[in-house]
Amino acid sequence: MDAIQIYGGNCLKGEVKIQGSKNMALPVLAATLLINGTCEIENCPVISDVHHMLRLLKSLCCDIERKNHTLIINSQSFSCNDMPSDSVGVMRSSLTLLGALLSRAGSVYMQYPGGCVIGQRPIDLHLDALRRMGVDIEEKEDGFVAQTKGLTGAIHNLPFVSVGATENIILAAVLAKGNTIIENAAKEPEIGALCEFLNKAGADITGAGSRRIVIHGVEKLHEVSYRVPADRIVAGTYLAGCLCSGGEVFLKEAPCGQMDAVIDAASNMGADIKRYKEGLRVKCDKRRKALPRLCTESYPAFPTDLQSAFLAALTLADGRSVIKEEIFENRFRIVPELQKMGACISCDGHTAIVDGVDKLNAATLYANELRGGAALILAGCAADGETIVCNRHFVERGYEDICADLRALGVRCKKLD
Ligand code: UD1
């Protein structure tokens, strides 16, 4: 049935280990194409986006072995074949392969990438940047052909911050001839992870985590092992779950250092949060305060990927909250579903106004994208009675087993097949 059934209404209580990060794992997997030798990647989440990325790498003749959360990847028998269109179409991260593929093969046909239906998500920044690095790109109806006689370093001044474009430039630049500078680069921890992986393999990248990244092209990269850090968005999701339902949870391995804006927002809602080396303890009673202004922006500000989870929690807060979504235009698609539960929300373009209600009613809900789907599950945990969230597959793109995690926090829930 592709759904999740939740009997909600109880406080969360317990401990859960936070999985490896999806948005760190995907570009690192794309980067294995650049490496001359074997890559061992530990703590890689078992999620459908990773499955699709591995399928794409296999279609390019990479050897892949998987033992639970550890992947051994060797791209020495690489061949630039057509990639399965359903895997390219399902996730935007397939685009991250572009820079690496051009570096490896010089010529690529790629259909336009898919991903969550949370906005237009154009790819102009990626294509413009690659053109500056010596790539000819011919755009067609369904995709584009990109070709280069050799990538060359360039200076990029990004007109606005883009995580994916920053990653693609880095991947194109590490083995390019000469130096590349990215001004107005994304500062997201995912960029830091990619650069750490590449530098471990012999790349020469400085400035990750700042707005200016400098890449000196090197001749080749060598084999490497790397552990994918924990997922700040999954940790933030369960933190928001505690805001929705109340209770006390320990989020083992949560990357506290990457979660300042999220922890600040939750503290302002009245949660008591303690950071430890081992993770994050969150305690919250059911008297949540509204947030007069919650605005999503690029890191280190509050992440767009947690906007829906906090929106769900704010439906139960005391007073009026205003949420401004500055990154993606369609990120309020869960609003009609939350309204079915009795939430009081009105939206106007990039702004949602939320007037807190005393309780949410259980309902049958439809997820239509990854993070919004997770937020509906959290709302179900807070509502008395049986909630069904349909279209579980969207959530499985990014959460290994959200039901098992929530059960560890005391929620009665299960997958319905
Ligand atoms: C990544 C994350 C996603 C997160 C987002 C913002 C992955 C796999 N996904 O997505 O979870 O929500 O960062 O933190 O890591 N844009 C353009 N032209 C472009 C590229 C982007 O206009 O060529 C726009 C987008 O439509 C959006 C904004 O730039 O409005 C930021 O998008 P970007 O940072 O590129 O997001 P992604 O890398 O796709």
Short mmCIF file of N, CA, C and O in Angstrom, two decimals, residues 17-29 41-56 58 64 66-71 87 90-93 116 190 228-235 237-238 305 370-371 374 392-403 405 415:
data_model
loop_
_atom_site.label_atom_id
_atom_site.label_comp_id
_atom_site.label_asym_id
_atom_site.label_seq_id
_atom_site.Cartn_x
_atom_site.Cartn_y
_atom_site.Cartn_z
N LYS A 17 19.65 6.29 16.97
CA LYS A 17 20.94 6.63 16.33
C LYS A 17 20.64 7.28 14.99
O LYS A 17 19.83 6.78 14.21
N ILE A 18 21.30 8.39 14.73
CA ILE A 18 21.05 9.13 13.48
C ILE A 18 21.87 8.51 12.35
O ILE A 18 23.07 8.32 12.46
N GLN A 19 21.20 8.22 11.27
CA GLN A 19 21.82 7.58 10.09
C GLN A 19 22.84 8.51 9.41
O GLN A 19 22.87 9.72 9.67
N GLY A 20 23.62 7.94 8.51
CA GLY A 20 24.54 8.74 7.71
C GLY A 20 23.76 9.68 6.78
O GLY A 20 22.62 9.44 6.41
N SER A 21 24.43 10.77 6.39
CA SER A 21 23.74 11.84 5.66
C SER A 21 23.55 11.52 4.17
O SER A 21 24.51 11.23 3.46
N LYS A 22 22.32 11.65 3.73
CA LYS A 22 22.01 11.48 2.30
C LYS A 22 22.74 12.51 1.45
O LYS A 22 23.38 12.18 0.46
N ASN A 23 22.63 13.77 1.85
CA ASN A 23 23.17 14.83 0.99
C ASN A 23 24.69 14.92 1.04
O ASN A 23 25.29 15.65 0.24
N MET A 24 25.29 14.21 2.00
CA MET A 24 26.76 14.08 1.96
C MET A 24 27.14 12.85 1.16
O MET A 24 28.11 12.87 0.40
N ALA A 25 26.38 11.77 1.33
CA ALA A 25 26.75 10.52 0.65
C ALA A 25 26.65 10.67 -0.88
O ALA A 25 27.53 10.18 -1.61
N LEU A 26 25.62 11.34 -1.38
CA LEU A 26 25.40 11.34 -2.84
C LEU A 26 26.54 11.99 -3.63
O LEU A 26 27.06 11.39 -4.56
N PRO A 27 26.99 13.21 -3.27
CA PRO A 27 28.12 13.76 -4.03
C PRO A 27 29.41 12.98 -3.82
O PRO A 27 30.24 12.89 -4.74
N VAL A 28 29.58 12.38 -2.63
CA VAL A 28 30.78 11.56 -2.41
C VAL A 28 30.74 10.35 -3.35
O VAL A 28 31.74 9.97 -3.95
N LEU A 29 29.56 9.77 -3.52
CA LEU A 29 29.45 8.63 -4.44
C LEU A 29 29.77 9.08 -5.87
O LEU A 29 30.47 8.38 -6.61
N ILE A 41 33.56 3.41 1.53
CA ILE A 41 32.70 4.45 2.12
C ILE A 41 31.83 3.81 3.19
O ILE A 41 31.01 2.94 2.90
N GLU A 42 32.06 4.25 4.42
CA GLU A 42 31.32 3.68 5.55
C GLU A 42 30.16 4.59 5.94
O GLU A 42 30.16 5.77 5.63
N ASN A 43 29.24 3.99 6.65
CA ASN A 43 28.08 4.73 7.20
C ASN A 43 27.23 5.36 6.10
O ASN A 43 26.63 6.41 6.28
N CYS A 44 27.18 4.68 4.96
CA CYS A 44 26.38 5.19 3.86
C CYS A 44 24.92 4.78 4.08
O CYS A 44 24.63 3.59 4.29
N PRO A 45 23.98 5.70 4.10
CA PRO A 45 22.60 5.31 4.45
C PRO A 45 21.99 4.38 3.40
O PRO A 45 22.27 4.51 2.21
N VAL A 46 21.18 3.45 3.89
CA VAL A 46 20.49 2.53 2.98
C VAL A 46 19.13 3.16 2.65
O VAL A 46 18.14 2.97 3.36
N ILE A 47 19.12 3.97 1.61
CA ILE A 47 17.92 4.72 1.22
C ILE A 47 17.78 4.64 -0.30
O ILE A 47 18.74 4.31 -0.99
N SER A 48 16.60 4.99 -0.80
CA SER A 48 16.40 4.75 -2.23
C SER A 48 17.23 5.70 -3.10
O SER A 48 17.65 5.34 -4.18
N ASP A 49 17.51 6.93 -2.64
CA ASP A 49 18.36 7.81 -3.46
C ASP A 49 19.76 7.22 -3.63
O ASP A 49 20.35 7.32 -4.71
N VAL A 50 20.28 6.62 -2.57
CA VAL A 50 21.60 5.98 -2.69
C VAL A 50 21.50 4.78 -3.63
O VAL A 50 22.37 4.57 -4.48
N HIS A 51 20.42 4.03 -3.51
CA HIS A 51 20.21 2.90 -4.42
C HIS A 51 20.26 3.38 -5.88
O HIS A 51 20.90 2.76 -6.73
N HIS A 52 19.57 4.50 -6.16
CA HIS A 52 19.56 5.00 -7.54
C HIS A 52 20.95 5.48 -7.96
O HIS A 52 21.37 5.25 -9.11
N MET A 53 21.67 6.13 -7.07
CA MET A 53 23.02 6.59 -7.42
C MET A 53 23.91 5.39 -7.72
O MET A 53 24.69 5.40 -8.69
N LEU A 54 23.78 4.32 -6.94
CA LEU A 54 24.60 3.12 -7.18
C LEU A 54 24.23 2.48 -8.51
O LEU A 54 25.08 1.99 -9.25
N ARG A 55 22.94 2.52 -8.83
CA ARG A 55 22.49 1.99 -10.12
C ARG A 55 23.12 2.77 -11.27
O ARG A 55 23.55 2.21 -12.27
N LEU A 56 23.18 4.09 -11.10
CA LEU A 56 23.80 4.91 -12.15
C LEU A 56 25.29 4.57 -12.27
O LEU A 56 25.81 4.41 -13.38
N LYS A 58 26.72 1.78 -11.48
CA LYS A 58 26.84 0.43 -12.08
C LYS A 58 26.66 0.50 -13.59
O LYS A 58 27.35 -0.18 -14.34
N ILE A 64 30.86 -2.42 -7.62
CA ILE A 64 30.36 -1.97 -6.32
C ILE A 64 30.06 -3.19 -5.45
O ILE A 64 29.37 -4.11 -5.88
N ARG A 66 28.58 -4.10 -1.55
CA ARG A 66 27.95 -3.45 -0.40
C ARG A 66 27.87 -4.43 0.76
O ARG A 66 27.43 -5.56 0.61
N LYS A 67 28.35 -3.99 1.93
CA LYS A 67 28.15 -4.80 3.14
C LYS A 67 27.46 -3.89 4.13
O LYS A 67 28.08 -3.01 4.71
N ASN A 68 26.17 -4.09 4.29
CA ASN A 68 25.36 -3.21 5.14
C ASN A 68 25.59 -1.74 4.78
O ASN A 68 25.25 -1.31 3.71
N HIS A 69 26.25 -1.01 5.70
CA HIS A 69 26.41 0.42 5.45
C HIS A 69 27.76 0.77 4.84
O HIS A 69 28.10 1.94 4.74
N THR A 70 28.51 -0.24 4.45
CA THR A 70 29.83 0.03 3.85
C THR A 70 29.82 -0.32 2.37
O THR A 70 29.34 -1.38 1.98
N LEU A 71 30.34 0.61 1.58
CA LEU A 71 30.40 0.38 0.13
C LEU A 71 31.86 0.37 -0.31
O LEU A 71 32.66 1.19 0.15
N SER A 87 16.37 6.26 -13.05
CA SER A 87 17.17 6.70 -11.89
C SER A 87 17.62 8.14 -12.04
O SER A 87 17.69 8.88 -11.05
N VAL A 90 14.59 10.36 -11.19
CA VAL A 90 13.96 10.34 -9.87
C VAL A 90 14.64 11.28 -8.88
O VAL A 90 14.06 11.73 -7.92
N MET A 91 15.89 11.61 -9.12
CA MET A 91 16.56 12.45 -8.11
C MET A 91 17.47 13.48 -8.75
O MET A 91 18.18 13.22 -9.70
N ARG A 92 17.44 14.65 -8.14
CA ARG A 92 18.21 15.78 -8.67
C ARG A 92 19.72 15.53 -8.55
O ARG A 92 20.50 16.05 -9.34
N SER A 93 20.10 14.70 -7.61
CA SER A 93 21.53 14.47 -7.41
C SER A 93 22.20 13.80 -8.57
O SER A 93 23.43 13.78 -8.65
N CYS A 116 12.65 16.21 -5.83
CA CYS A 116 11.39 16.59 -5.18
C CYS A 116 10.69 17.69 -5.96
O CYS A 116 11.33 18.56 -6.54
N GLU A 190 27.64 19.88 3.79
CA GLU A 190 27.75 18.87 2.73
C GLU A 190 28.93 19.21 1.80
O GLU A 190 29.57 18.32 1.24
N VAL A 228 30.83 8.54 6.15
CA VAL A 228 29.83 9.58 5.93
C VAL A 228 29.33 10.08 7.29
O VAL A 228 28.89 9.27 8.12
N PRO A 229 29.40 11.38 7.54
CA PRO A 229 28.91 11.90 8.82
C PRO A 229 27.38 11.76 8.97
O PRO A 229 26.68 11.51 7.99
N ALA A 230 26.92 11.94 10.20
CA ALA A 230 25.48 11.78 10.48
C ALA A 230 24.66 12.88 9.80
O ALA A 230 25.18 13.95 9.47
N ASP A 231 23.41 12.60 9.60
CA ASP A 231 22.51 13.45 8.80
C ASP A 231 21.86 14.52 9.68
O ASP A 231 21.02 14.23 10.53
N ARG A 232 22.24 15.77 9.43
CA ARG A 232 21.69 16.87 10.24
C ARG A 232 20.20 17.04 10.00
O ARG A 232 19.46 17.50 10.88
N ILE A 233 19.72 16.67 8.82
CA ILE A 233 18.29 16.86 8.54
C ILE A 233 17.46 15.76 9.21
O ILE A 233 16.39 16.03 9.77
N VAL A 234 17.98 14.54 9.21
CA VAL A 234 17.27 13.46 9.93
C VAL A 234 17.24 13.78 11.43
O VAL A 234 16.20 13.67 12.09
N ALA A 235 18.39 14.24 11.97
CA ALA A 235 18.42 14.61 13.40
C ALA A 235 17.40 15.72 13.67
O ALA A 235 16.64 15.66 14.64
N THR A 237 14.74 16.33 12.03
CA THR A 237 13.38 15.81 11.88
C THR A 237 12.89 15.22 13.21
O THR A 237 11.77 15.51 13.66
N TYR A 238 13.74 14.41 13.85
CA TYR A 238 13.30 13.79 15.11
C TYR A 238 13.24 14.82 16.24
O TYR A 238 12.40 14.70 17.14
N ASP A 305 15.19 22.27 4.27
CA ASP A 305 14.79 20.86 4.40
C ASP A 305 14.10 20.55 5.73
O ASP A 305 13.53 19.47 5.89
N LEU A 370 9.71 14.33 -0.29
CA LEU A 370 10.45 13.71 0.81
C LEU A 370 10.27 14.39 2.17
O LEU A 370 9.77 13.79 3.12
N ARG A 371 10.70 15.64 2.28
CA ARG A 371 10.71 16.27 3.62
C ARG A 371 9.30 16.59 4.11
O ARG A 371 9.02 16.54 5.30
N ALA A 374 7.89 13.42 5.59
CA ALA A 374 8.36 13.16 6.96
C ALA A 374 7.59 14.04 7.94
O ALA A 374 7.23 13.61 9.04
N ARG A 392 4.62 6.46 0.93
CA ARG A 392 5.80 6.28 1.78
C ARG A 392 7.11 6.36 0.98
O ARG A 392 8.14 6.75 1.49
N HIS A 393 7.05 5.99 -0.32
CA HIS A 393 8.29 5.92 -1.10
C HIS A 393 9.02 7.27 -1.17
O HIS A 393 10.24 7.31 -1.27
N PHE A 394 8.26 8.36 -1.08
CA PHE A 394 8.94 9.67 -1.09
C PHE A 394 9.85 9.79 0.14
O PHE A 394 10.97 10.29 0.05
N VAL A 395 9.32 9.34 1.27
CA VAL A 395 10.07 9.46 2.52
C VAL A 395 11.28 8.52 2.50
O VAL A 395 12.36 8.85 3.02
N GLU A 396 11.11 7.38 1.85
CA GLU A 396 12.20 6.39 1.81
C GLU A 396 13.37 6.85 0.93
O GLU A 396 14.42 6.25 0.93
N ARG A 397 13.18 7.93 0.20
CA ARG A 397 14.32 8.50 -0.55
C ARG A 397 15.41 8.97 0.42
O ARG A 397 16.58 8.99 0.05
N GLY A 398 15.00 9.36 1.62
CA GLY A 398 15.98 9.98 2.51
C GLY A 398 16.06 9.41 3.91
O GLY A 398 16.98 9.73 4.65
N TYR A 399 15.04 8.63 4.32
CA TYR A 399 15.06 8.07 5.68
C TYR A 399 15.17 6.56 5.56
O TYR A 399 14.36 5.92 4.87
N GLU A 400 16.16 5.98 6.26
CA GLU A 400 16.40 4.53 6.15
C GLU A 400 15.19 3.75 6.58
O GLU A 400 14.73 2.85 5.89
N ASP A 401 14.70 4.04 7.77
CA ASP A 401 13.54 3.32 8.30
C ASP A 401 12.89 4.21 9.35
O ASP A 401 13.13 4.06 10.55
N ILE A 402 12.11 5.14 8.87
CA ILE A 402 11.55 6.15 9.79
C ILE A 402 10.63 5.49 10.82
O ILE A 402 10.55 5.93 11.97
N CYS A 403 9.96 4.40 10.44
CA CYS A 403 9.08 3.71 11.39
C CYS A 403 9.89 3.10 12.53
O CYS A 403 9.54 3.24 13.70
N ASP A 405 12.81 4.01 13.56
CA ASP A 405 13.35 5.10 14.39
C ASP A 405 12.28 5.64 15.34
O ASP A 405 12.52 5.86 16.52
N LYS A 415 4.88 0.13 8.67
CA LYS A 415 4.69 0.26 7.23
C LYS A 415 3.49 -0.58 6.82
O LYS A 415 3.30 -1.68 7.35
#
